[in-house]
mmCIF file of C-alpha atoms in Angstrom:
data_model
loop_
_atom_site.group_PDB
_atom_site.id
_atom_site.type_symbol
_atom_site.label_atom_id
_atom_site.label_comp_id
_atom_site.label_asym_id
_atom_site.label_seq_id
_atom_site.Cartn_x
_atom_site.Cartn_y
_atom_site.Cartn_z
ATOM 1 C CA MET A 1 0.016 -0.111 0.040
ATOM 2 C CA GLY A 2 1.345 3.396 -0.919
ATOM 3 C CA MET A 3 2.037 6.418 0.832
ATOM 4 C CA LYS A 4 -0.883 8.244 -1.001
ATOM 5 C CA GLN A 5 -3.162 5.152 -0.469
ATOM 6 C CA VAL A 6 -2.452 5.522 3.226
ATOM 7 C CA ILE A 7 -3.510 9.194 3.334
ATOM 8 C CA LYS A 8 -6.681 8.649 1.323
ATOM 9 C CA ASN A 9 -7.768 6.081 4.210
ATOM 10 C CA LEU A 10 -7.251 9.299 7.018
ATOM 11 C CA ASP A 11 -10.131 11.127 4.920
ATOM 12 C CA ALA A 12 -12.718 11.611 7.307
ATOM 13 C CA PHE A 13 -15.108 13.295 4.854
ATOM 14 C CA PRO A 14 -15.261 10.703 2.015
ATOM 15 C CA ARG A 15 -17.166 12.203 -1.160
ATOM 16 C CA ALA A 16 -20.055 10.364 -2.502
ATOM 17 C CA GLU A 17 -20.151 9.473 -6.025
ATOM 18 C CA ASP A 18 -21.651 12.128 -8.365
ATOM 19 C CA HIS A 19 -24.595 9.473 -9.717
ATOM 20 C CA LEU A 20 -25.482 9.114 -5.695
ATOM 21 C CA LEU A 21 -26.204 13.073 -5.612
ATOM 22 C CA GLN A 22 -29.847 13.909 -6.487
ATOM 23 C CA LYS A 23 -31.101 17.021 -6.100
ATOM 24 C CA THR A 24 -35.060 17.683 -4.891
ATOM 25 C CA GLN A 25 -37.476 20.349 -4.588
ATOM 26 C CA SER A 26 -37.429 19.534 -0.574
ATOM 27 C CA GLY A 27 -33.664 19.541 -0.391
ATOM 28 C CA ALA A 28 -33.855 23.120 -2.075
ATOM 29 C CA LEU A 29 -36.138 24.104 0.840
ATOM 30 C CA VAL A 30 -34.317 22.886 3.377
ATOM 31 C CA SER A 31 -31.380 24.610 2.414
ATOM 32 C CA ILE A 32 -33.173 27.919 1.869
ATOM 33 C CA ILE A 33 -34.508 27.689 5.391
ATOM 34 C CA GLY A 34 -30.880 26.937 6.429
ATOM 35 C CA LEU A 35 -29.295 29.831 5.064
ATOM 36 C CA THR A 36 -32.009 32.211 6.098
ATOM 37 C CA ILE A 37 -31.430 30.774 9.727
ATOM 38 C CA MET A 38 -27.485 31.338 9.397
ATOM 39 C CA ALA A 39 -27.714 34.715 8.103
ATOM 40 C CA THR A 40 -30.072 35.420 11.172
ATOM 41 C CA LEU A 41 -27.440 34.236 13.601
ATOM 42 C CA PHE A 42 -24.757 35.741 11.791
ATOM 43 C CA LEU A 43 -26.673 39.136 12.134
ATOM 44 C CA HIS A 44 -27.380 38.378 15.890
ATOM 45 C CA GLU A 45 -23.634 37.581 16.624
ATOM 46 C CA LEU A 46 -22.577 40.324 14.995
ATOM 47 C CA GLY A 47 -24.824 42.828 17.044
ATOM 48 C CA TYR A 48 -23.719 40.612 19.890
ATOM 49 C CA TYR A 49 -20.071 41.535 19.369
ATOM 50 C CA LEU A 50 -20.469 45.483 18.298
ATOM 51 C CA THR A 51 -22.630 45.950 21.832
ATOM 52 C CA THR A 52 -20.463 46.791 24.806
ATOM 53 C CA TYR A 53 -21.106 45.648 28.434
ATOM 54 C CA THR A 54 -20.051 46.832 31.840
ATOM 55 C CA VAL A 55 -17.648 45.572 34.795
ATOM 56 C CA HIS A 56 -18.266 46.836 38.103
ATOM 57 C CA GLN A 57 -15.264 47.404 40.289
ATOM 58 C CA MET A 58 -15.076 48.633 44.029
ATOM 59 C CA SER A 59 -12.315 50.405 45.849
ATOM 60 C CA VAL A 60 -11.946 52.790 48.535
ATOM 61 C CA ASP A 61 -12.857 56.324 47.606
ATOM 62 C CA LEU A 62 -9.820 58.704 47.731
ATOM 63 C CA LYS A 63 -11.385 61.907 46.839
ATOM 64 C CA ARG A 64 -10.506 65.064 48.783
ATOM 65 C CA GLY A 65 -11.876 68.882 48.739
ATOM 66 C CA GLU A 66 -14.113 68.502 45.925
ATOM 67 C CA THR A 67 -17.796 69.971 45.965
ATOM 68 C CA LEU A 68 -20.731 67.833 45.753
ATOM 69 C CA PRO A 69 -22.937 68.804 42.777
ATOM 70 C CA ILE A 70 -27.089 68.464 43.554
ATOM 71 C CA HIS A 71 -28.939 68.721 40.559
ATOM 72 C CA ILE A 72 -32.684 69.388 41.907
ATOM 73 C CA ASN A 73 -36.179 69.908 39.992
ATOM 74 C CA MET A 74 -39.080 70.093 41.975
ATOM 75 C CA THR A 75 -42.573 71.520 41.957
ATOM 76 C CA PHE A 76 -44.602 72.710 44.848
ATOM 77 C CA PRO A 77 -47.943 73.046 43.365
ATOM 78 C CA SER A 78 -49.626 74.516 46.973
ATOM 79 C CA LEU A 79 -46.881 76.965 47.576
ATOM 80 C CA PRO A 80 -45.957 80.387 46.095
ATOM 81 C CA CYS A 81 -42.394 81.442 45.363
ATOM 82 C CA ASP A 82 -42.503 83.962 47.734
ATOM 83 C CA VAL A 83 -42.264 81.584 50.771
ATOM 84 C CA LEU A 84 -39.921 78.892 49.606
ATOM 85 C CA SER A 85 -36.440 79.271 50.430
ATOM 86 C CA VAL A 86 -33.585 76.516 49.958
ATOM 87 C CA ASP A 87 -31.440 75.873 52.909
ATOM 88 C CA ALA A 88 -28.114 73.580 53.312
ATOM 89 C CA ILE A 89 -26.273 72.847 56.698
ATOM 90 C CA ASP A 90 -23.357 70.042 56.392
ATOM 91 C CA MET A 91 -21.102 68.450 59.272
ATOM 92 C CA SER A 92 -18.380 70.741 58.819
ATOM 93 C CA GLY A 93 -20.713 73.525 60.125
ATOM 94 C CA LYS A 94 -21.282 75.174 57.251
ATOM 95 C CA HIS A 95 -25.132 76.615 57.247
ATOM 96 C CA GLU A 96 -26.328 78.261 54.052
ATOM 97 C CA VAL A 97 -29.844 80.233 54.571
ATOM 98 C CA ASP A 98 -31.810 80.749 51.251
ATOM 99 C CA LEU A 99 -29.335 79.662 48.846
ATOM 100 C CA ASP A 100 -28.885 82.034 45.754
ATOM 101 C CA THR A 101 -26.246 79.903 43.804
ATOM 102 C CA ASN A 102 -27.254 78.637 40.605
ATOM 103 C CA ILE A 103 -31.309 78.205 42.135
ATOM 104 C CA TRP A 104 -34.368 79.323 39.886
ATOM 105 C CA LYS A 105 -37.692 79.809 40.768
ATOM 106 C CA LEU A 106 -40.673 79.299 38.416
ATOM 107 C CA ARG A 107 -43.849 80.852 39.655
ATOM 108 C CA LEU A 108 -47.115 78.532 38.118
ATOM 109 C CA ASN A 109 -50.695 78.990 38.004
ATOM 110 C CA SER A 110 -53.450 76.709 39.203
ATOM 111 C CA TYR A 111 -52.991 74.667 36.021
ATOM 112 C CA GLY A 112 -49.208 74.402 36.280
ATOM 113 C CA GLN A 113 -48.301 76.879 33.858
ATOM 114 C CA ILE A 114 -45.423 79.068 33.754
ATOM 115 C CA ILE A 115 -46.560 82.755 34.684
ATOM 116 C CA GLY A 116 -43.059 84.113 36.111
ATOM 117 C CA THR A 117 -39.414 83.260 36.528
ATOM 118 C CA GLU A 118 -36.755 84.832 38.878
ATOM 119 C CA TYR A 119 -33.251 84.196 39.844
ATOM 120 C CA VAL A 120 -32.993 83.713 43.443
ATOM 121 C CA SER A 121 -30.261 86.087 43.690
ATOM 122 C CA ASP A 122 -32.479 88.754 42.020
ATOM 123 C CA LEU A 123 -35.119 88.297 44.578
ATOM 124 C CA VAL A 124 -32.447 89.293 46.925
ATOM 125 C CA GLU A 125 -30.845 92.366 44.956
ATOM 126 C CA LYS A 126 -34.583 93.561 44.721
ATOM 127 C CA GLU A 127 -34.917 93.402 48.580
ATOM 128 C CA HIS A 128 -31.605 95.441 49.237
ATOM 129 C CA GLU A 129 -32.358 97.999 46.423
ATOM 130 C CA HIS A 130 -35.959 98.698 48.005
ATOM 131 C CA ALA A 131 -34.687 99.117 51.512
ATOM 132 C CA ALA A 132 -31.966 101.142 49.787
ATOM 133 C CA HIS A 133 -34.673 103.209 47.957
ATOM 134 C CA LYS A 134 -36.561 103.820 50.855
ATOM 135 C CA HIS A 135 -33.464 105.030 53.080
ATOM 136 C CA ASP A 136 -32.525 107.664 50.719
ATOM 137 C CA ASP A 137 -36.026 108.964 50.509
ATOM 138 C CA GLY A 138 -35.633 109.472 54.033
ATOM 139 C CA LYS A 139 -32.506 111.452 54.255
ATOM 140 C CA ASP A 140 -33.589 114.715 54.172
ATOM 141 C CA HIS A 141 -35.321 114.193 57.403
ATOM 142 C CA HIS A 142 -34.237 114.668 60.921
ATOM 143 C CA GLU A 143 -32.016 112.500 63.004
ATOM 144 C CA HIS A 144 -35.000 111.975 65.529
ATOM 145 C CA SER A 145 -37.898 110.881 62.986
ATOM 146 C CA GLU A 146 -35.517 108.153 61.069
ATOM 147 C CA GLU A 147 -36.138 105.328 63.381
ATOM 148 C CA LYS A 148 -39.815 105.846 62.924
ATOM 149 C CA ILE A 149 -39.826 106.283 59.011
ATOM 150 C CA HIS A 150 -37.717 103.036 58.718
ATOM 151 C CA LEU A 151 -40.094 101.128 61.017
ATOM 152 C CA GLN A 152 -43.200 101.976 59.263
ATOM 153 C CA THR A 153 -41.288 101.289 55.850
ATOM 154 C CA PHE A 154 -40.824 97.812 57.012
ATOM 155 C CA ASP A 155 -44.222 97.372 58.601
ATOM 156 C CA GLU A 156 -45.796 98.513 55.217
ATOM 157 C CA ALA A 157 -43.401 96.073 53.378
ATOM 158 C CA THR A 158 -44.300 93.806 55.562
ATOM 159 C CA GLU A 159 -48.278 93.981 55.147
ATOM 160 C CA ASN A 160 -47.418 94.062 51.228
ATOM 161 C CA THR A 161 -45.694 90.887 51.607
ATOM 162 C CA ILE A 162 -48.370 89.352 53.512
ATOM 163 C CA LYS A 163 -50.818 90.506 51.298
ATOM 164 C CA LYS A 164 -49.229 89.470 47.775
ATOM 165 C CA VAL A 165 -48.501 85.925 48.961
ATOM 166 C CA LYS A 166 -52.042 85.526 50.561
ATOM 167 C CA GLU A 167 -53.289 86.504 47.022
ATOM 168 C CA ALA A 168 -50.850 83.988 45.238
ATOM 169 C CA LEU A 169 -52.390 81.168 47.899
ATOM 170 C CA LYS A 170 -55.892 82.350 46.865
ATOM 171 C CA ASN A 171 -55.286 82.113 43.006
ATOM 172 C CA GLY A 172 -54.024 78.661 43.504
ATOM 173 C CA GLU A 173 -50.118 79.700 42.600
ATOM 174 C CA GLY A 174 -47.569 77.188 42.916
ATOM 175 C CA CYS A 175 -43.556 77.021 42.321
ATOM 176 C CA ARG A 176 -41.029 75.182 40.604
ATOM 177 C CA VAL A 177 -37.462 75.556 42.090
ATOM 178 C CA TYR A 178 -34.513 74.118 39.961
ATOM 179 C CA GLY A 179 -31.030 74.290 39.687
ATOM 180 C CA VAL A 180 -27.315 73.212 41.155
ATOM 181 C CA LEU A 181 -26.461 73.295 44.796
ATOM 182 C CA ASP A 182 -22.677 72.892 44.996
ATOM 183 C CA VAL A 183 -21.842 71.617 48.893
ATOM 184 C CA GLN A 184 -19.236 70.346 50.557
ATOM 185 C CA ARG A 185 -18.376 66.643 50.053
ATOM 186 C CA VAL A 186 -19.594 65.668 53.830
ATOM 187 C CA ALA A 187 -22.664 64.480 55.081
ATOM 188 C CA GLY A 188 -25.258 67.152 55.517
ATOM 189 C CA ASN A 189 -28.763 67.675 54.287
ATOM 190 C CA PHE A 190 -30.462 70.367 52.249
ATOM 191 C CA HIS A 191 -34.037 71.444 52.714
ATOM 192 C CA ILE A 192 -37.019 73.393 50.917
ATOM 193 C CA SER A 193 -39.486 75.037 53.133
ATOM 194 C CA VAL A 194 -41.157 78.611 54.507
ATOM 195 C CA HIS A 195 -38.415 78.848 57.324
ATOM 196 C CA GLY A 196 -36.890 81.963 55.462
ATOM 197 C CA LEU A 197 -40.016 83.511 56.545
ATOM 198 C CA ASN A 198 -40.275 85.347 59.728
ATOM 199 C CA ILE A 199 -42.119 83.273 61.743
ATOM 200 C CA TYR A 200 -44.501 85.943 62.893
ATOM 201 C CA VAL A 201 -44.921 86.740 59.093
ATOM 202 C CA ALA A 202 -45.577 83.150 58.508
ATOM 203 C CA GLN A 203 -48.192 82.929 61.265
ATOM 204 C CA MET A 204 -50.201 85.641 59.502
ATOM 205 C CA ILE A 205 -49.780 84.094 56.152
ATOM 206 C CA PHE A 206 -50.947 80.573 57.070
ATOM 207 C CA ASP A 207 -52.527 81.126 60.255
ATOM 208 C CA GLY A 208 -50.434 77.966 61.772
ATOM 209 C CA ALA A 209 -48.093 75.321 60.391
ATOM 210 C CA LYS A 210 -51.033 72.954 59.826
ATOM 211 C CA ASN A 211 -52.040 74.729 56.925
ATOM 212 C CA VAL A 212 -48.695 74.643 55.067
ATOM 213 C CA ASN A 213 -49.116 72.323 52.222
ATOM 214 C CA VAL A 214 -46.004 70.762 51.180
ATOM 215 C CA SER A 215 -47.226 68.242 48.430
ATOM 216 C CA HIS A 216 -44.432 68.269 45.867
ATOM 217 C CA VAL A 217 -43.154 66.202 43.031
ATOM 218 C CA ILE A 218 -39.530 65.428 42.423
ATOM 219 C CA HIS A 219 -39.143 65.498 38.440
ATOM 220 C CA ASP A 220 -35.335 65.104 39.038
ATOM 221 C CA LEU A 221 -33.064 64.721 41.719
ATOM 222 C CA SER A 222 -29.324 63.718 41.065
ATOM 223 C CA PHE A 223 -25.579 64.262 42.578
ATOM 224 C CA GLY A 224 -23.880 64.763 39.560
ATOM 225 C CA PRO A 225 -24.141 63.482 35.476
ATOM 226 C CA LYS A 226 -26.088 61.143 34.223
ATOM 227 C CA TYR A 227 -24.557 58.214 32.678
ATOM 228 C CA PRO A 228 -26.076 55.186 30.718
ATOM 229 C CA GLY A 229 -28.365 52.781 32.477
ATOM 230 C CA ILE A 230 -28.344 54.846 35.811
ATOM 231 C CA HIS A 231 -31.285 54.830 37.736
ATOM 232 C CA ASN A 232 -32.306 57.863 40.475
ATOM 233 C CA PRO A 233 -34.860 56.253 42.731
ATOM 234 C CA LEU A 234 -36.607 59.794 43.213
ATOM 235 C CA ASP A 235 -37.117 61.075 39.750
ATOM 236 C CA ASP A 236 -40.921 61.635 39.015
ATOM 237 C CA THR A 237 -41.802 60.919 42.641
ATOM 238 C CA LYS A 238 -45.014 62.804 43.768
ATOM 239 C CA ARG A 239 -46.586 63.225 47.150
ATOM 240 C CA THR A 240 -49.747 64.754 47.761
ATOM 241 C CA LEU A 241 -51.122 65.788 50.971
ATOM 242 C CA HIS A 242 -54.999 65.633 51.267
ATOM 243 C CA ASP A 243 -55.327 65.901 55.070
ATOM 244 C CA ALA A 244 -52.766 66.595 57.549
ATOM 245 C CA SER A 245 -49.651 68.691 56.894
ATOM 246 C CA GLY A 246 -45.848 67.732 58.076
ATOM 247 C CA THR A 247 -42.432 66.944 57.423
ATOM 248 C CA PHE A 248 -41.231 64.952 54.668
ATOM 249 C CA LYS A 249 -37.717 63.205 55.298
ATOM 250 C CA TYR A 250 -35.642 61.586 52.594
ATOM 251 C CA TYR A 251 -32.420 59.968 53.842
ATOM 252 C CA ILE A 252 -30.262 59.222 51.028
ATOM 253 C CA LYS A 253 -26.883 57.374 50.850
ATOM 254 C CA ILE A 254 -24.782 58.380 48.252
ATOM 255 C CA VAL A 255 -22.080 56.050 46.199
ATOM 256 C CA PRO A 256 -19.138 57.937 44.330
ATOM 257 C CA THR A 257 -19.198 56.490 41.131
ATOM 258 C CA GLU A 258 -16.727 56.586 37.843
ATOM 259 C CA TYR A 259 -18.089 55.682 34.654
ATOM 260 C CA ARG A 260 -15.531 54.632 32.040
ATOM 261 C CA TYR A 261 -16.659 54.780 28.674
ATOM 262 C CA ILE A 262 -15.163 52.574 25.916
ATOM 263 C CA SER A 263 -13.496 55.530 24.266
ATOM 264 C CA LYS A 264 -11.191 56.086 27.615
ATOM 265 C CA GLU A 265 -13.388 58.980 28.923
ATOM 266 C CA VAL A 266 -14.082 59.057 32.344
ATOM 267 C CA LEU A 267 -17.410 60.409 34.062
ATOM 268 C CA PRO A 268 -17.003 60.913 37.948
ATOM 269 C CA THR A 269 -20.523 61.106 39.326
ATOM 270 C CA ASN A 270 -22.507 59.355 41.949
ATOM 271 C CA GLN A 271 -25.466 57.089 42.401
ATOM 272 C CA PHE A 272 -27.913 56.505 45.513
ATOM 273 C CA SER A 273 -30.488 54.567 47.491
ATOM 274 C CA VAL A 274 -32.763 56.512 49.492
ATOM 275 C CA THR A 275 -35.509 55.621 52.361
ATOM 276 C CA GLU A 276 -38.551 57.836 53.230
ATOM 277 C CA TYR A 277 -40.116 58.963 56.292
ATOM 278 C CA PHE A 278 -43.178 61.479 56.914
ATOM 279 C CA SER A 279 -43.919 63.155 60.032
ATOM 280 C CA PRO A 280 -47.182 64.465 60.482
ATOM 281 C CA ILE A 281 -48.238 67.828 62.516
ATOM 282 C CA THR A 282 -50.598 65.994 65.308
ATOM 283 C CA SER A 283 -51.390 69.596 67.142
ATOM 284 C CA GLN A 284 -52.609 72.619 65.867
ATOM 285 C CA PHE A 285 -50.023 73.846 68.261
ATOM 286 C CA ASP A 286 -46.808 72.151 67.067
ATOM 287 C CA ARG A 287 -43.991 74.902 66.597
ATOM 288 C CA THR A 288 -42.345 72.688 63.593
ATOM 289 C CA TRP A 289 -43.250 74.109 60.165
ATOM 290 C CA PRO A 290 -43.535 71.626 57.528
ATOM 291 C CA ALA A 291 -40.730 71.028 55.147
ATOM 292 C CA VAL A 292 -38.902 68.608 52.853
ATOM 293 C CA TYR A 293 -35.521 67.371 53.751
ATOM 294 C CA PHE A 294 -32.889 65.478 52.014
ATOM 295 C CA LEU A 295 -30.504 64.118 54.709
ATOM 296 C CA TYR A 296 -27.495 62.489 52.664
ATOM 297 C CA ASP A 297 -24.237 60.554 53.910
ATOM 298 C CA LEU A 298 -21.326 59.596 51.774
ATOM 299 C CA SER A 299 -20.254 55.762 51.289
ATOM 300 C CA PRO A 300 -16.363 55.505 51.911
ATOM 301 C CA ILE A 301 -16.742 52.944 48.961
ATOM 302 C CA THR A 302 -16.416 54.095 45.071
ATOM 303 C CA VAL A 303 -17.660 52.079 42.603
ATOM 304 C CA THR A 304 -15.875 51.940 39.005
ATOM 305 C CA ILE A 305 -18.274 50.832 35.877
ATOM 306 C CA LYS A 306 -16.416 50.545 32.705
ATOM 307 C CA GLU A 307 -17.431 49.931 29.176
ATOM 308 C CA GLU A 308 -15.629 46.496 27.283
ATOM 309 C CA ARG A 309 -15.824 45.190 24.188
ATOM 310 C CA ARG A 310 -15.641 41.491 23.514
ATOM 311 C CA SER A 311 -12.428 40.329 21.614
ATOM 312 C CA PHE A 312 -12.868 39.218 17.943
ATOM 313 C CA LEU A 313 -11.426 36.004 18.441
ATOM 314 C CA HIS A 314 -14.207 35.643 20.617
ATOM 315 C CA PHE A 315 -16.373 36.430 18.186
ATOM 316 C CA ILE A 316 -14.999 34.397 15.034
ATOM 317 C CA THR A 317 -14.909 31.239 17.444
ATOM 318 C CA ARG A 318 -18.957 31.835 18.227
ATOM 319 C CA LEU A 319 -19.520 32.297 14.672
ATOM 320 C CA CYS A 320 -17.845 29.085 13.449
ATOM 321 C CA ALA A 321 -19.923 26.979 16.074
ATOM 322 C CA VAL A 322 -23.192 28.596 15.323
ATOM 323 C CA LEU A 323 -23.048 28.439 11.636
ATOM 324 C CA GLY A 324 -21.060 25.381 11.376
ATOM 325 C CA GLY A 325 -23.614 23.496 13.439
ATOM 326 C CA THR A 326 -26.818 25.042 11.264
ATOM 327 C CA PHE A 327 -24.762 23.949 8.326
ATOM 328 C CA ALA A 328 -24.128 20.368 9.816
ATOM 329 C CA VAL A 329 -28.107 20.007 10.562
ATOM 330 C CA THR A 330 -29.410 20.996 7.423
#
């Protein structure tokens, strides 16, 4: 037996003789179905190869001296903008009242439509200008009467504020508060309430804390830019008070996060979890004024999310297995 014959005997796929091969219509149908299946599987595998997947890694958070951006977008359908203030305090002792950094207020009518907008710092400036104007008008008066004029001006301004707010409440005005707070990267809280008002003024406007309706809609609350697949649990949250008023408290645990795109671009941000608590006013003599509190704390662990793509060798291996198997079956 020659060497060529030995090699031929090793052929695991002997070719059938031509006279044994017969083409039929049923065979053609099976071939068409097989080709269709192989084309479908090829497109599926190609799409699977081109899509990215994410890998999660955890490590100790080493960030220092950075600020924490808080993006808020909320609507208070039952409180006018004139009575709302945004305050923040953190564990370092920093206390900011009626924040005027990158915060806007939109006046809303009873149907939720915008009827006016003012940057919060503009409101503060207008108050100072109003006070300065009144002071200038009294310059030509005698020294002994200046205090009296100032007191009358203050009372008049207070009465005008009360009338304005009561009229807004009667018309069903609401307020949309949105913007960005830059706070220290330590535990703390921020809240939206009527605490910016003098307590006597608030009493005259609402006739007691029980009448302060802090029903609200949280359109968006986040602690940094959004990345693909993120879920902020408080987005589109609606809380409506029908009977007793009270204080809402949202306890938030912030997890520092880095999202690394396939292009190597890094997006520093934060994700969070939340639990909620409502404390109703139980007595008409309760001295606690209703508010919406967001109490946050930061995790010492940072999460890194990396986009990755499957290797070309992995793609070829799966493709050969799928197409070869389909061809063998058909």
